[in-house]
Coordinates of N, CA and C and ligand atoms in Angstrom, one line a residue:
M231 N 59.4 56.3 147.0 CA 60.8 56.4 146.6 C 61.1 56.1 145.2
Y232 N 61.8 57.0 144.5 CA 62.1 56.8 143.1 C 63.6 56.5 142.9
Y233 N 63.9 55.7 141.9 CA 65.3 55.3 141.6 C 65.6 55.7 140.2
S234 N 66.8 56.2 140.0 CA 67.4 56.3 138.7 C 68.1 55.0 138.3
I235 N 67.8 54.5 137.1 CA 68.5 53.3 136.7 C 69.1 53.6 135.3
R236 N 70.4 53.3 135.2 CA 71.1 53.6 133.9 C 71.8 52.3 133.5
M237 N 71.8 52.1 132.2 CA 72.5 50.9 131.6 C 73.4 51.4 130.5
R238 N 74.6 50.9 130.5 CA 75.5 51.1 129.3 C 76.1 49.8 129.0
A239 N 76.2 49.5 127.7 CA 76.8 48.2 127.3 C 77.7 48.3 126.1
A240 N 78.8 47.5 126.1 CA 79.8 47.6 125.1 C 80.2 46.2 124.7
Q241 N 81.0 46.1 123.6 CA 81.5 44.8 123.2 C 83.0 45.0 123.0
G242 N 83.8 44.0 123.5 CA 85.3 44.2 123.5 C 85.8 44.9 124.7
G243 N 85.0 44.8 125.8 CA 85.4 45.4 127.1 C 84.6 46.6 127.3
A244 N 84.9 47.2 128.5 CA 84.2 48.5 128.9 C 84.5 49.6 127.9
H245 N 83.6 50.6 127.9 CA 83.8 51.7 127.0 C 85.2 52.4 127.3
E246 N 85.5 52.6 128.6 CA 86.7 53.3 129.0 C 88.0 52.5 128.7
K247 N 87.7 51.2 128.3 CA 88.9 50.4 127.9 C 88.9 50.1 126.4
G248 N 88.1 50.9 125.7 CA 88.2 50.8 124.2 C 87.1 50.0 123.6
G249 N 86.1 49.5 124.5 CA 85.0 48.7 124.0 C 84.1 49.5 123.0
H250 N 83.5 48.8 122.1 CA 82.6 49.4 121.1 C 81.2 49.5 121.7
H251 N 80.7 50.8 121.7 CA 79.4 51.0 122.3 C 78.2 50.3 121.7
I252 N 77.5 49.5 122.5 CA 76.3 48.8 122.0 C 75.0 49.4 122.3
S253 N 74.8 49.8 123.5 CA 73.5 50.3 123.9 C 73.6 51.1 125.2
G254 N 72.7 52.0 125.4 CA 72.6 52.7 126.7 C 71.1 53.1 126.9
A255 N 70.7 53.2 128.1 CA 69.3 53.6 128.4 C 69.2 54.1 129.8
E256 N 68.2 54.9 130.0 CA 68.0 55.6 131.3 C 66.5 55.5 131.7
R257 N 66.2 55.4 132.9 CA 64.8 55.4 133.3 C 64.7 55.9 134.8
I258 N 63.6 56.4 135.2 CA 63.3 56.6 136.6 C 62.1 55.8 137.0
V259 N 62.2 55.0 138.0 CA 61.1 54.1 138.4 C 60.9 54.0 139.9
T260 N 59.8 53.4 140.3 CA 59.6 53.2 141.7 C 60.3 51.9 142.1
K261 N 60.4 51.6 143.4 CA 61.1 50.5 143.9 C 60.6 49.2 143.3
D262 N 59.2 49.1 143.2 CA 58.6 47.8 142.8 C 58.9 47.5 141.3
Q263 N 59.3 48.5 140.5 CA 59.6 48.3 139.1 C 61.0 48.0 138.8
L264 N 61.9 48.1 139.8 CA 63.3 48.1 139.5 C 63.8 46.7 139.0
E265 N 63.3 45.6 139.6 CA 63.8 44.3 139.2 C 63.5 44.0 137.8
Q266 N 62.2 44.2 137.4 CA 61.8 43.9 136.1 C 62.5 44.8 135.1
L267 N 62.7 46.1 135.4 CA 63.3 46.9 134.4 C 64.8 46.6 134.3
S268 N 65.4 46.2 135.4 CA 66.8 45.7 135.3 C 67.0 44.6 134.3
A269 N 66.0 43.6 134.4 CA 66.1 42.5 133.5 C 65.9 42.9 132.0
E270 N 65.0 43.9 131.8 CA 64.7 44.3 130.4 C 65.9 45.0 129.9
L271 N 66.6 45.8 130.7 CA 67.8 46.5 130.2 C 69.0 45.5 129.9
V272 N 69.1 44.5 130.7 CA 70.1 43.5 130.5 C 69.8 42.7 129.2
H273 N 68.5 42.4 129.0 CA 68.1 41.8 127.8 C 68.4 42.6 126.6
R274 N 68.2 43.9 126.7 CA 68.5 44.8 125.5 C 70.0 44.7 125.2
A275 N 70.8 44.7 126.2 CA 72.3 44.7 125.9 C 72.7 43.4 125.3
L276 N 72.0 42.3 125.6 CA 72.4 41.0 125.1 C 71.8 40.7 123.8
H277 N 70.8 41.4 123.4 CA 70.1 41.1 122.1 C 69.9 42.3 121.3
H278 N 71.0 43.0 121.0 CA 70.9 44.3 120.3 C 71.3 44.1 118.9
S279 N 70.7 45.0 118.0 CA 71.1 44.9 116.6 C 72.5 45.2 116.3
K280 N 73.2 45.8 117.3 CA 74.7 46.1 117.1 C 75.5 44.9 117.6
G281 N 74.9 43.9 118.2 CA 75.7 42.8 118.6 C 75.4 42.5 120.1
C282 N 76.0 41.4 120.6 CA 75.8 41.0 122.0 C 76.9 41.6 122.9
A283 N 76.5 42.3 123.9 CA 77.5 43.0 124.8 C 78.2 42.0 125.6
D284 N 79.5 42.3 125.9 CA 80.3 41.5 126.8 C 80.6 42.4 128.1
F285 N 80.2 43.6 128.0 CA 80.4 44.5 129.2 C 79.0 45.2 129.4
I286 N 78.4 45.0 130.6 CA 77.1 45.7 130.9 C 77.3 46.3 132.3
R287 N 77.0 47.6 132.3 CA 77.1 48.3 133.6 C 75.7 48.9 133.9
L288 N 75.1 48.4 135.0 CA 73.9 48.9 135.5 C 74.2 49.8 136.7
T289 N 73.6 51.0 136.8 CA 73.8 51.9 137.9 C 72.5 52.2 138.5
I290 N 72.2 52.0 139.7 CA 70.9 52.3 140.3 C 71.2 53.2 141.5
D291 N 70.5 54.3 141.6 CA 70.5 55.1 142.9 C 69.2 55.8 143.1
A292 N 69.0 56.0 144.4 CA 67.7 56.7 144.8 C 67.8 58.2 144.4
I293 N 66.7 58.7 144.1 CA 66.6 60.1 143.7 C 66.2 61.0 144.8
D294 N 66.8 62.2 144.9 CA 66.3 63.2 145.8 C 65.1 63.9 145.3
E295 N 63.9 63.5 145.9 CA 62.7 64.0 145.3 C 62.4 65.4 145.5
T296 N 63.2 66.1 146.3 CA 62.9 67.6 146.4 C 63.4 68.4 145.2
G297 N 64.3 67.8 144.4 CA 64.9 68.5 143.3 C 64.3 68.2 141.9
I298 N 63.1 67.5 141.9 CA 62.6 67.1 140.6 C 62.1 68.3 139.8
H299 N 62.4 68.3 138.5 CA 61.9 69.3 137.6 C 60.8 68.7 136.7
Y300 N 59.7 69.3 136.5 CA 58.7 68.8 135.6 C 58.7 69.6 134.3
V301 N 58.8 69.0 133.2 CA 59.0 69.7 131.9 C 58.0 69.1 130.9
P302 N 57.1 70.0 130.3 CA 56.2 69.5 129.3 C 56.9 68.9 128.1
A303 N 56.4 67.8 127.6 CA 56.9 67.1 126.4 C 56.9 68.1 125.2
L304 N 58.0 68.0 124.4 CA 58.0 68.8 123.1 C 56.8 68.3 122.3
S305 N 56.3 69.2 121.4 CA 55.3 68.7 120.4 C 56.0 68.0 119.2
V306 N 55.3 67.1 118.7 CA 56.0 66.2 117.7 C 55.5 66.5 116.2
K307 N 56.4 66.7 115.4 CA 56.2 66.8 113.9 C 56.9 65.7 113.2
T308 N 56.5 65.3 112.0 CA 57.1 64.3 111.2 C 57.3 64.7 109.8
T309 N 58.5 64.4 109.2 CA 58.6 64.6 107.8 C 59.3 63.3 107.2
H310 N 58.7 62.7 106.3 CA 59.3 61.5 105.6 C 59.9 62.0 104.3
A311 N 61.2 62.0 104.2 CA 61.9 62.4 103.0 C 62.0 61.3 102.0
T312 N 62.3 61.6 100.7 CA 62.4 60.6 99.7 C 63.8 59.9 99.6
S313 N 64.8 60.6 100.3 CA 66.1 60.0 100.2 C 66.9 60.6 101.4
V314 N 68.1 60.0 101.7 CA 68.9 60.5 102.7 C 69.3 62.0 102.5
E315 N 69.7 62.2 101.2 CA 70.1 63.6 100.8 C 69.0 64.6 101.1
A316 N 67.7 64.2 100.7 CA 66.6 65.1 100.9 C 66.3 65.3 102.4
A317 N 66.5 64.3 103.2 CA 66.3 64.4 104.7 C 67.3 65.4 105.3
Y318 N 68.6 65.3 104.8 CA 69.6 66.2 105.3 C 69.3 67.7 104.9
A319 N 68.8 67.8 103.7 CA 68.4 69.2 103.2 C 67.3 69.7 104.1
I320 N 66.4 68.9 104.5 CA 65.3 69.4 105.4 C 65.8 69.7 106.8
A321 N 66.7 68.8 107.3 CA 67.3 69.1 108.6 C 68.0 70.4 108.6
Q322 N 68.8 70.6 107.5 CA 69.5 71.9 107.4 C 68.6 73.1 107.4
K323 N 67.5 73.0 106.7 CA 66.6 74.1 106.6 C 66.0 74.4 108.0
L324 N 65.6 73.3 108.7 CA 65.0 73.5 110.0 C 66.0 74.1 111.0
L325 N 67.2 73.6 110.9 CA 68.2 74.1 111.9 C 68.6 75.5 111.6
T326 N 68.8 75.8 110.3 CA 69.2 77.2 110.0 C 68.1 78.2 110.2
T327 N 66.9 77.8 110.2 CA 65.8 78.8 110.5 C 65.6 78.9 112.1
H328 N 66.3 78.1 112.8 CA 66.1 78.1 114.3 C 67.4 78.3 115.0
G329 N 68.3 79.1 114.5 CA 69.4 79.6 115.3 C 70.7 78.8 115.2
V330 N 70.8 77.8 114.3 CA 72.1 77.2 114.1 C 72.5 77.6 112.7
T331 N 73.8 78.0 112.6 CA 74.3 78.4 111.2 C 74.6 77.2 110.4
E332 N 74.7 77.4 109.1 CA 75.0 76.3 108.2 C 76.4 75.8 108.5
T333 N 77.3 76.8 108.8 CA 78.7 76.4 109.1 C 78.7 75.5 110.3
A334 N 77.9 75.9 111.4 CA 77.9 75.1 112.6 C 77.4 73.7 112.3
L335 N 76.4 73.6 111.5 CA 75.9 72.2 111.2 C 76.9 71.4 110.5
Q336 N 77.5 72.0 109.5 CA 78.5 71.2 108.7 C 79.7 70.8 109.6
Q337 N 80.2 71.7 110.4 CA 81.3 71.4 111.3 C 80.9 70.4 112.4
G338 N 79.7 70.5 112.9 CA 79.2 69.5 113.9 C 79.1 68.1 113.2
L339 N 78.6 68.0 112.0 CA 78.5 66.7 111.3 C 79.9 66.2 111.0
H340 N 80.8 67.1 110.6 CA 82.2 66.6 110.4 C 82.8 66.0 111.6
L341 N 82.6 66.7 112.8 CA 83.2 66.2 114.0 C 82.6 64.9 114.4
L342 N 81.3 64.7 114.2 CA 80.6 63.4 114.5 C 81.2 62.3 113.6
R343 N 81.3 62.6 112.3 CA 81.7 61.6 111.4 C 83.2 61.2 111.5
T344 N 84.0 62.1 112.1 CA 85.4 61.8 112.2 C 85.8 61.2 113.5
Q345 N 84.9 61.0 114.4 CA 85.2 60.3 115.7 C 85.7 58.9 115.4
K346 N 86.7 58.5 116.1 CA 87.3 57.2 115.8 C 86.4 56.0 116.2
E347 N 85.6 56.2 117.2 CA 84.7 55.2 117.7 C 83.3 55.7 117.9
A348 N 82.3 54.9 117.9 CA 80.9 55.3 118.2 C 80.9 56.0 119.6
M349 N 80.2 57.1 119.7 CA 80.2 57.8 121.0 C 78.9 57.3 121.7
R350 N 79.0 57.2 123.1 CA 77.8 56.9 123.8 C 77.1 58.2 124.3
G351 N 77.8 59.3 124.2 CA 77.1 60.6 124.6 C 77.1 61.5 123.4
A352 N 76.8 62.8 123.7 CA 76.6 63.8 122.6 C 77.8 64.7 122.5
L353 N 78.0 65.2 121.3 CA 78.9 66.3 121.1 C 78.2 67.6 121.4
I354 N 78.9 68.6 122.1 CA 78.3 69.9 122.4 C 79.0 70.9 121.4
C355 N 78.3 71.5 120.6 CA 78.9 72.4 119.6 C 78.3 73.8 119.6
N356 N 79.1 74.7 119.4 CA 78.8 76.2 119.3 C 77.8 76.3 118.1
A357 N 76.7 76.9 118.4 CA 75.6 77.0 117.3 C 76.0 78.0 116.2
L358 N 77.0 78.8 116.4 CA 77.4 79.8 115.4 C 78.6 79.2 114.6
T359 N 79.6 78.6 115.3 CA 80.8 78.2 114.6 C 80.9 76.6 114.4
G360 N 80.1 75.9 115.2 CA 80.2 74.4 115.2 C 81.4 73.9 116.0
D361 N 82.2 74.8 116.6 CA 83.3 74.3 117.4 C 82.9 73.5 118.6
R362 N 83.6 72.5 118.9 CA 83.3 71.7 120.0 C 83.5 72.4 121.4
M363 N 82.5 72.3 122.3 CA 82.6 73.1 123.5 C 82.9 72.2 124.7
D364 N 82.7 70.9 124.6 CA 83.0 70.0 125.7 C 84.4 69.4 125.5
N365 N 84.9 68.9 126.6 CA 86.2 68.2 126.5 C 86.0 66.7 127.0
L366 N 85.0 66.1 126.6 CA 84.6 64.8 127.1 C 85.1 63.7 126.1
G367 N 85.8 64.1 125.1 CA 86.5 63.1 124.2 C 85.4 62.2 123.6
N368 N 85.8 60.9 123.4 CA 84.9 60.0 122.7 C 83.7 59.6 123.5
R369 N 83.7 59.9 124.8 CA 82.5 59.6 125.6 C 81.4 60.5 125.2
G370 N 81.7 61.8 125.1 CA 80.7 62.8 124.9 C 79.8 63.0 126.2
L371 N 78.8 63.8 126.1 CA 78.0 64.1 127.3 C 76.8 63.2 127.2
R372 N 76.7 62.4 128.3 CA 75.6 61.4 128.4 C 74.5 61.9 129.3
V373 N 73.3 62.2 128.7 CA 72.2 62.8 129.5 C 71.6 61.7 130.3
S374 N 71.3 62.1 131.6 CA 70.8 61.1 132.6 C 69.7 61.6 133.4
R375 N 69.1 60.7 134.2 CA 68.1 61.1 135.2 C 66.9 61.8 134.5
M376 N 66.2 61.1 133.6 CA 65.0 61.6 133.0 C 64.1 60.5 132.6
A377 N 62.8 60.8 132.6 CA 61.8 59.8 132.3 C 60.5 60.5 132.1
F378 N 59.5 59.8 131.5 CA 58.1 60.3 131.5 C 57.6 60.4 133.0
A379 N 56.8 61.4 133.3 CA 56.3 61.4 134.7 C 55.3 60.3 134.9
N380 N 54.6 60.0 133.8 CA 53.7 58.8 133.8 C 53.8 58.1 132.5
E381 N 54.6 57.0 132.5 CA 54.9 56.4 131.2 C 53.7 55.9 130.4
N382 N 52.8 55.2 131.2 CA 51.6 54.7 130.5 C 50.8 55.8 129.8
K383 N 50.5 56.9 130.6 CA 49.7 57.9 130.0 C 50.4 58.6 128.9
A384 N 51.7 58.8 129.0 CA 52.5 59.5 127.9 C 52.5 58.6 126.6
C385 N 52.7 57.3 126.8 CA 52.7 56.4 125.6 C 51.3 56.4 125.0
Q386 N 50.3 56.4 125.8 CA 48.9 56.5 125.2 C 48.7 57.8 124.4
Y387 N 49.1 58.9 125.0 CA 49.0 60.2 124.4 C 49.6 60.3 123.0
F388 N 50.9 59.7 123.0 CA 51.6 59.8 121.7 C 51.1 58.7 120.7
Q389 N 50.7 57.6 121.2 CA 50.1 56.6 120.4 C 48.9 57.1 119.6
E390 N 48.1 57.9 120.3 CA 46.9 58.5 119.6 C 47.3 59.4 118.5
Q391 N 48.5 59.9 118.5 CA 49.0 60.8 117.4 C 49.8 60.0 116.4
G392 N 49.9 58.7 116.6 CA 50.6 57.8 115.7 C 52.1 57.6 116.0
H393 N 52.5 58.0 117.2 CA 54.0 57.9 117.5 C 54.2 56.8 118.5
T394 N 54.8 55.7 118.1 CA 55.0 54.6 119.0 C 56.5 54.1 118.9
G395 N 56.8 53.2 119.8 CA 58.1 52.5 119.8 C 59.1 53.1 120.8
I396 N 60.0 52.2 121.2 CA 60.9 52.6 122.3 C 61.9 53.6 121.8
H397 N 62.4 53.6 120.6 CA 63.3 54.6 120.1 C 62.7 56.0 120.2
F398 N 61.4 56.1 119.7 CA 60.8 57.4 119.8 C 60.6 57.8 121.2
Q399 N 60.1 56.9 122.1 CA 59.7 57.3 123.4 C 61.0 57.8 124.2
E400 N 62.0 57.0 124.1 CA 63.3 57.4 124.9 C 63.9 58.7 124.3
A401 N 63.9 58.8 123.0 CA 64.5 60.0 122.4 C 63.7 61.2 122.7
L402 N 62.3 61.1 122.7 CA 61.5 62.3 123.0 C 61.8 62.8 124.5
V403 N 61.9 61.8 125.4 CA 62.2 62.2 126.8 C 63.6 62.9 126.8
L404 N 64.6 62.3 126.2 CA 65.9 62.9 126.2 C 65.9 64.3 125.6
A405 N 65.3 64.4 124.4 CA 65.3 65.7 123.7 C 64.6 66.7 124.5
T406 N 63.5 66.3 125.2 CA 62.8 67.3 126.0 C 63.6 67.9 127.1
K407 N 64.4 67.0 127.8 CA 65.3 67.4 128.8 C 66.4 68.3 128.2
V408 N 66.9 67.9 127.1 CA 68.1 68.6 126.5 C 67.6 70.0 126.1
L409 N 66.5 70.2 125.5 CA 66.1 71.5 125.0 C 65.6 72.4 126.2
S410 N 65.2 71.8 127.3 CA 64.8 72.6 128.4 C 66.0 73.3 129.1
A411 N 67.2 72.9 128.7 CA 68.4 73.6 129.2 C 68.4 75.0 128.5
P412 N 68.5 76.1 129.2 CA 68.5 77.4 128.5 C 69.7 77.5 127.5
Q413 N 70.8 76.8 127.8 CA 71.9 77.0 126.9 C 71.8 76.3 125.5
V414 N 70.8 75.3 125.5 CA 70.7 74.5 124.2 C 69.7 75.1 123.3
I415 N 70.1 75.3 122.0 CA 69.3 75.9 121.0 C 68.6 74.8 120.2
S416 N 69.3 73.8 119.9 CA 68.8 72.8 119.0 C 69.6 71.5 119.1
E417 N 69.0 70.4 118.7 CA 69.7 69.1 118.7 C 69.5 68.4 117.4
F418 N 70.5 67.7 117.0 CA 70.4 66.8 115.7 C 70.8 65.4 116.1
C419 N 69.9 64.5 115.9 CA 70.2 63.1 116.3 C 70.0 62.1 115.1
I420 N 71.0 61.3 114.9 CA 70.9 60.2 114.0 C 71.1 58.9 114.8
S421 N 70.2 58.0 114.8 CA 70.3 56.8 115.6 C 71.6 56.0 115.2
D422 N 72.2 55.4 116.2 CA 73.4 54.5 115.9 C 73.0 53.1 115.7
D423 N 71.7 52.8 115.7 CA 71.2 51.4 115.5 C 71.1 51.1 114.0
P424 N 71.8 50.0 113.5 CA 71.8 49.8 112.1 C 70.4 49.6 111.4
D425 N 69.5 49.2 112.3 CA 68.1 48.9 111.7 C 67.2 50.0 111.9
Y426 N 67.7 51.2 112.3 CA 66.8 52.3 112.6 C 67.3 53.6 111.9
T427 N 66.5 54.0 110.9 CA 67.1 55.1 110.0 C 66.4 56.4 110.3
T428 N 65.4 56.5 111.2 CA 64.8 57.7 111.5 C 65.5 58.4 112.6
G429 N 65.7 59.7 112.5 CA 66.3 60.6 113.5 C 65.4 61.7 113.8
Y430 N 66.0 62.8 114.3 CA 65.2 64.0 114.6 C 66.0 65.2 114.7
V431 N 65.4 66.4 114.5 CA 66.0 67.6 115.0 C 65.0 68.2 116.0
S432 N 65.5 68.9 117.0 CA 64.6 69.6 117.9 C 65.0 71.1 118.0
Y433 N 64.0 71.9 118.2 CA 64.2 73.4 118.2 C 62.9 73.9 118.8
G434 N 63.0 75.1 119.4 CA 61.9 75.8 120.0 C 61.2 74.8 121.0
H435 N 59.9 74.5 120.7 CA 59.2 73.5 121.5 C 58.8 72.2 120.6
T436 N 59.7 72.0 119.6 CA 59.3 71.0 118.7 C 60.4 69.9 118.6
Y437 N 59.8 68.6 118.5 CA 60.6 67.4 118.2 C 60.2 67.0 116.8
H438 N 61.1 67.1 115.9 CA 60.8 66.9 114.5 C 61.4 65.6 114.0
R439 N 60.6 64.6 113.8 CA 61.1 63.3 113.4 C 61.3 63.4 111.9
L440 N 62.4 62.8 111.5 CA 62.9 63.0 110.1 C 63.7 61.7 109.7
G441 N 63.3 61.3 108.5 CA 64.1 60.1 107.9 C 63.9 60.0 106.4
P442 N 64.7 59.2 105.8 CA 65.8 58.4 106.4 C 67.1 59.3 106.5
L443 N 67.7 59.2 107.6 CA 69.0 60.0 107.8 C 70.2 59.1 107.5
K444 N 69.9 57.8 107.1 CA 71.0 56.9 106.7 C 70.4 55.7 106.0
E445 N 71.3 54.9 105.4 CA 70.8 53.7 104.8 C 70.8 52.6 105.9
F446 N 69.9 51.6 105.6 CA 69.8 50.4 106.5 C 71.1 49.8 106.6
G447 N 71.5 49.3 107.8 CA 72.7 48.6 108.0 C 73.9 49.4 108.5
D448 N 73.7 50.8 108.4 CA 74.7 51.7 108.8 C 74.7 52.0 110.3
E449 N 75.8 51.7 111.0 CA 75.9 51.9 112.4 C 76.2 53.3 112.8
R450 N 76.6 54.1 111.9 CA 77.1 55.4 112.2 C 75.9 56.3 112.7
G451 N 76.0 57.0 113.8 CA 75.0 57.9 114.2 C 75.6 58.7 115.4
G452 N 74.7 59.4 116.1 CA 75.1 60.2 117.2 C 74.3 61.4 117.4
R453 N 74.7 62.2 118.4 CA 73.9 63.4 118.8 C 74.8 64.6 118.8
I454 N 74.2 65.7 118.3 CA 74.9 67.0 118.5 C 74.0 68.0 119.2
F455 N 74.4 68.6 120.3 CA 73.7 69.6 120.9 C 74.3 70.9 120.5
F456 N 73.5 71.8 119.9 CA 74.0 73.1 119.5 C 73.6 74.1 120.6
V457 N 74.7 74.8 121.0 CA 74.5 75.6 122.2 C 74.9 77.1 122.0
Q458 N 74.4 77.9 122.9 CA 74.8 79.4 122.8 C 76.3 79.5 123.0
P459 N 76.9 80.4 122.2 CA 78.3 80.5 122.1 C 79.0 80.8 123.5
N460 N 78.4 81.6 124.3 CA 79.2 81.9 125.6 C 78.6 81.3 126.8
M461 N 78.1 80.1 126.7 CA 77.5 79.4 127.9 C 78.6 78.7 128.7
S462 N 78.1 78.3 129.9 CA 79.0 77.6 130.8 C 78.8 76.1 130.6
I463 N 79.8 75.4 130.2 CA 79.7 74.0 129.9 C 79.5 73.2 131.2
D464 N 80.1 73.7 132.3 CA 79.9 73.0 133.6 C 78.5 73.0 134.1
D465 N 77.8 74.2 133.9 CA 76.4 74.3 134.3 C 75.6 73.3 133.5
L466 N 75.8 73.4 132.2 CA 75.0 72.5 131.2 C 75.2 71.0 131.6
Q467 N 76.5 70.6 131.7 CA 76.8 69.2 132.0 C 76.1 68.8 133.3
N468 N 76.2 69.7 134.3 CA 75.6 69.3 135.6 C 74.1 69.1 135.5
Y469 N 73.4 70.1 134.8 CA 72.0 69.9 134.6 C 71.6 68.6 133.8
L470 N 72.3 68.4 132.7 CA 71.9 67.3 131.9 C 72.3 65.9 132.5
E471 N 73.3 65.9 133.3 CA 73.7 64.6 134.0 C 73.0 64.4 135.3
N472 N 72.7 65.5 136.1 CA 72.4 65.3 137.5 C 71.0 65.7 137.9
T473 N 70.4 66.7 137.2 CA 69.0 67.1 137.6 C 68.0 66.1 137.1
T474 N 67.1 65.8 138.0 CA 66.0 64.8 137.6 C 64.9 65.6 136.9
V475 N 64.6 65.1 135.7 CA 63.6 65.7 134.9 C 62.5 64.7 134.6
L476 N 61.3 65.0 134.9 CA 60.1 64.2 134.6 C 59.3 64.9 133.5
V477 N 59.1 64.2 132.4 CA 58.4 64.8 131.2 C 56.9 64.6 131.3
T478 N 56.2 65.6 131.3 CA 54.7 65.5 131.4 C 54.0 65.6 130.0
T479 N 52.8 65.1 129.9 CA 52.1 65.2 128.7 C 50.7 65.9 129.0
P480 N 50.0 66.5 128.1 CA 48.8 67.2 128.4 C 47.7 66.4 129.2
N481 N 47.8 65.0 129.0 CA 46.8 64.2 129.8 C 47.4 63.8 131.1
N482 N 48.5 64.4 131.5 CA 49.1 64.1 132.8 C 50.0 65.2 133.2
T483 N 49.5 66.2 133.9 CA 50.3 67.3 134.4 C 50.3 67.3 135.9
P484 N 51.4 67.6 136.5 CA 51.4 67.6 138.0 C 50.5 68.8 138.5
N485 N 49.9 68.7 139.7 CA 49.1 69.8 140.2 C 50.0 70.9 140.6
Ligands
PML741 C1 68.7 56.3 119.3 O1 68.8 55.3 118.7 O2 69.1 56.5 120.4 C2 68.0 57.5 118.7 C3 66.6 57.3 118.3 C4 65.9 58.3 117.5 C5 64.4 58.2 117.4 C6 63.8 59.0 116.4 C7 62.3 58.8 116.3 O3 61.8 57.7 115.9 O4 61.5 59.7 116.7
MG742 MG1 70.1 55.4 122.3
MG743 MG1 66.9 75.5 125.5
MG744 MG1 71.3 53.1 119.9

């Protein structure tokens, strides 16, 4: 039996009561891993670089195993830029050669920067115009129900390529699920953690790590999913929130 476990934490009360988003995380685990992972996620909410949460919500529910999708992990590339400006220029080049217009990118970034509060989910933007396609307000679309099919093997596989750390691992799983949606063309992510300046763009079958996308100490970040102009937001939201996706690596593929 597998369980989906989700944590979201805020300061100044619950997110829906105006609290400031501190941290969120998702995992799919077996019954015997649930207690330990619950403790780890609570620890993360209490000892985060954005502050100590005073609201922590853990949600645990059993997964319907007949509906699991297995998706191969995106392949990873890395570019270290010499400055924030240079990193944005590279992001722009990557996105505009993979189906996102410059207008859409600028509009998406403008929408992200002008949110009143840090979002815990993503903005969904039209890849041609940048117009917002969801009506989820400051919450945004929060991707759920995804994990590595075999976490130990996946971490070993990426470690051998020089990619380590919880930020990378969780983001790669999320980005793989997001890009596996036919409606999604590309994603742009800037971490909202003040001590983490690396972000990524994803396109095709690639997760492209890129930094620095901000200065140290800056809490501003977020995610933009660039989507096909005439897609159904309900189908996309349902897939990203509810379908269970397990991410495989070449050293661990299901038979
Ligand atoms: C986040 O903080 O949720 C985003 C993490 C981005 C990770 C980028 C990387 O190191 O590959
Ligand atoms: Mg995060
Ligand atoms: Mg896609
Ligand atoms: Mg964060």
